Short mmCIF file of C-alpha atoms in Angstrom, two decimals:
data_model
loop_
_atom_site.label_atom_id
_atom_site.label_comp_id
_atom_site.label_asym_id
_atom_site.label_seq_id
_atom_site.Cartn_x
_atom_site.Cartn_y
_atom_site.Cartn_z
CA MET D 1 392.14 20.20 153.31
CA LYS D 2 389.75 17.93 151.68
CA ASN D 3 387.28 20.77 151.57
CA LEU D 4 389.89 23.07 150.11
CA VAL D 5 390.70 20.59 147.36
CA CYS D 6 387.03 20.22 146.72
CA VAL D 7 386.56 23.99 146.59
CA LEU D 8 389.55 24.36 144.30
CA ALA D 9 388.32 21.55 142.11
CA VAL D 10 384.90 23.16 141.85
CA ALA D 11 386.51 26.53 141.18
CA GLY D 12 388.68 24.96 138.49
CA ILE D 13 385.69 23.30 136.90
CA LEU D 14 383.81 26.58 136.98
CA MET D 15 386.80 28.38 135.52
CA VAL D 16 387.16 25.83 132.74
CA ALA D 17 383.42 25.94 132.17
CA GLY D 18 383.57 29.73 132.16
CA CYS D 19 386.35 29.67 129.60
CA CYS D 20 384.45 27.18 127.50
CA SER D 21 381.28 29.19 127.73
CA LYS D 22 383.20 32.37 126.89
CA ALA D 23 384.75 30.62 123.92
CA ALA D 24 381.36 29.26 122.91
CA MET D 25 379.82 32.70 123.27
CA LYS D 26 382.63 34.21 121.25
CA LYS D 27 382.13 31.55 118.58
CA CYS D 28 378.36 32.14 118.56
CA GLN D 29 378.94 35.87 118.42
CA MET D 30 381.27 35.44 115.43
CA GLN D 31 378.77 33.18 113.71
CA ASP D 32 376.02 35.71 114.43
CA GLU D 33 378.13 38.52 112.95
CA CYS D 34 378.90 36.34 109.94
CA LEU D 35 375.20 35.57 109.45
CA LYS D 36 374.33 39.25 109.83
CA ALA D 37 376.91 40.11 107.16
CA LYS D 38 375.45 37.45 104.84
CA VAL D 39 371.92 38.74 105.47
CA SER D 40 373.13 42.25 104.72
CA GLN D 41 374.73 41.06 101.47
CA LEU D 42 371.53 39.24 100.49
CA GLU D 43 369.42 42.30 101.30
CA LYS D 44 371.71 44.45 99.15
CA ALA D 45 371.55 41.91 96.32
CA LEU D 46 367.75 41.85 96.61
CA ALA D 47 367.61 45.65 96.52
CA ASP D 48 369.87 45.65 93.45
CA GLU D 49 367.64 43.05 91.75
CA LYS D 50 364.52 45.08 92.55
CA ALA D 51 366.14 48.21 91.12
CA ASN D 52 367.24 46.30 88.03
CA SER D 53 363.76 44.81 87.64
CA GLN D 54 362.17 48.26 87.90
CA LYS D 55 364.64 49.61 85.34
CA ILE D 56 363.85 46.76 82.94
CA LYS D 57 360.10 47.28 83.46
CA ALA D 58 360.45 51.01 82.78
CA GLU D 59 362.42 50.30 79.59
CA SER D 60 359.84 47.71 78.55
CA ASP D 61 356.98 50.14 79.18
CA GLU D 62 358.79 52.83 77.19
CA MET D 63 359.40 50.44 74.29
CA GLN D 64 355.76 49.34 74.35
CA THR D 65 354.57 52.97 74.35
CA THR D 66 356.89 53.81 71.46
CA ALA D 67 355.72 50.77 69.50
CA MET D 68 352.06 51.64 70.10
CA GLN D 69 352.68 55.22 68.96
CA SER D 70 354.42 53.95 65.81
CA ILE D 71 351.58 51.55 65.07
CA THR D 72 348.99 54.27 65.66
CA THR D 73 350.88 56.63 63.35
CA MET D 74 351.15 53.98 60.63
CA LEU D 75 347.46 53.11 60.96
CA SER D 76 346.44 56.76 60.75
CA LYS D 77 348.60 57.17 57.63
CA ASP D 78 347.03 54.02 56.17
CA LYS D 79 343.59 55.40 57.03
CA ALA D 80 344.42 58.67 55.29
CA VAL D 81 345.57 56.77 52.20
CA GLN D 82 342.43 54.61 52.31
CA ASP D 83 340.26 57.72 52.59
CA LYS D 84 342.00 59.29 49.58
CA LEU D 85 341.60 56.08 47.58
CA GLN D 86 337.93 55.83 48.53
CA ALA D 87 337.38 59.45 47.48
CA LYS D 88 339.05 58.74 44.13
CA ILE D 89 336.95 55.57 43.70
CA ASN D 90 333.80 57.58 44.43
CA GLU D 91 334.89 60.27 41.96
CA LEU D 92 335.57 57.68 39.24
CA THR D 93 332.28 55.89 39.95
CA THR D 94 330.40 59.18 39.58
CA ALA D 95 332.25 59.99 36.34
CA ASN D 96 331.54 56.47 35.04
CA SER D 97 327.84 56.81 35.84
CA LYS D 98 327.72 60.18 34.10
CA LEU D 99 329.49 58.82 31.01
CA THR D 100 327.23 55.76 30.97
CA GLY D 101 324.18 58.05 31.09
CA GLU D 102 325.57 60.18 28.28
CA LEU D 103 326.31 57.06 26.22
CA GLU D 104 322.79 55.72 26.73
CA ALA D 105 321.35 59.13 25.74
CA ALA D 106 323.55 59.19 22.63
CA LYS D 107 322.45 55.65 21.71
CA ALA D 108 318.80 56.60 22.14
CA ALA D 109 319.29 59.74 20.08
CA ALA D 110 321.06 57.75 17.37
CA ALA D 111 318.31 55.12 17.35
CA THR D 112 315.59 57.72 16.88
CA ALA D 113 317.62 59.67 14.33
CA ALA D 114 318.56 56.62 12.24
CA PRO D 115 315.10 55.94 10.72
CA ALA D 116 314.66 59.62 9.93
CA ALA D 117 318.07 59.77 8.32
CA GLN D 118 317.33 56.99 5.87
CA VAL D 119 316.73 58.43 2.41
CA PRO D 120 313.47 57.21 0.95
CA ALA D 121 313.74 55.37 -2.32
CA ASP D 122 313.49 57.61 -5.36
CA SER D 123 309.79 57.80 -6.04
CA ASN D 124 310.41 58.94 -9.63
CA ALA D 125 312.40 55.90 -10.51
CA PRO D 126 310.55 53.04 -12.13
CA ALA D 127 309.80 50.20 -9.86
CA GLN D 128 311.80 47.15 -10.40
CA GLU D 129 310.28 43.81 -10.32
#
């Protein structure tokens, strides 16, 4: 009888231990499932953030490209205007040089013509003292 009580006691302890370990396993399993769900949520959030980051980068790249194209267009227009202004400056400089040359030639012609144009004093008139 003593052995039977001992066997029953051991069986009871094993049964209680089995229940406890089953409960502990169930609890661990639930915690594991909970952690897996959280990991899954975090992975999804990370994937969403990566997608959002790529979208923002693409938009940023597009804006940068558009800005560079606008700047290039403005600079090329400015260059065209500068080229036109430089051509006009060159044209005016050439015209100024030509006019300056003509003026100098006219001055020289006037200087040589002036002494010849002076009327000599009347040689028939009596000299005045």
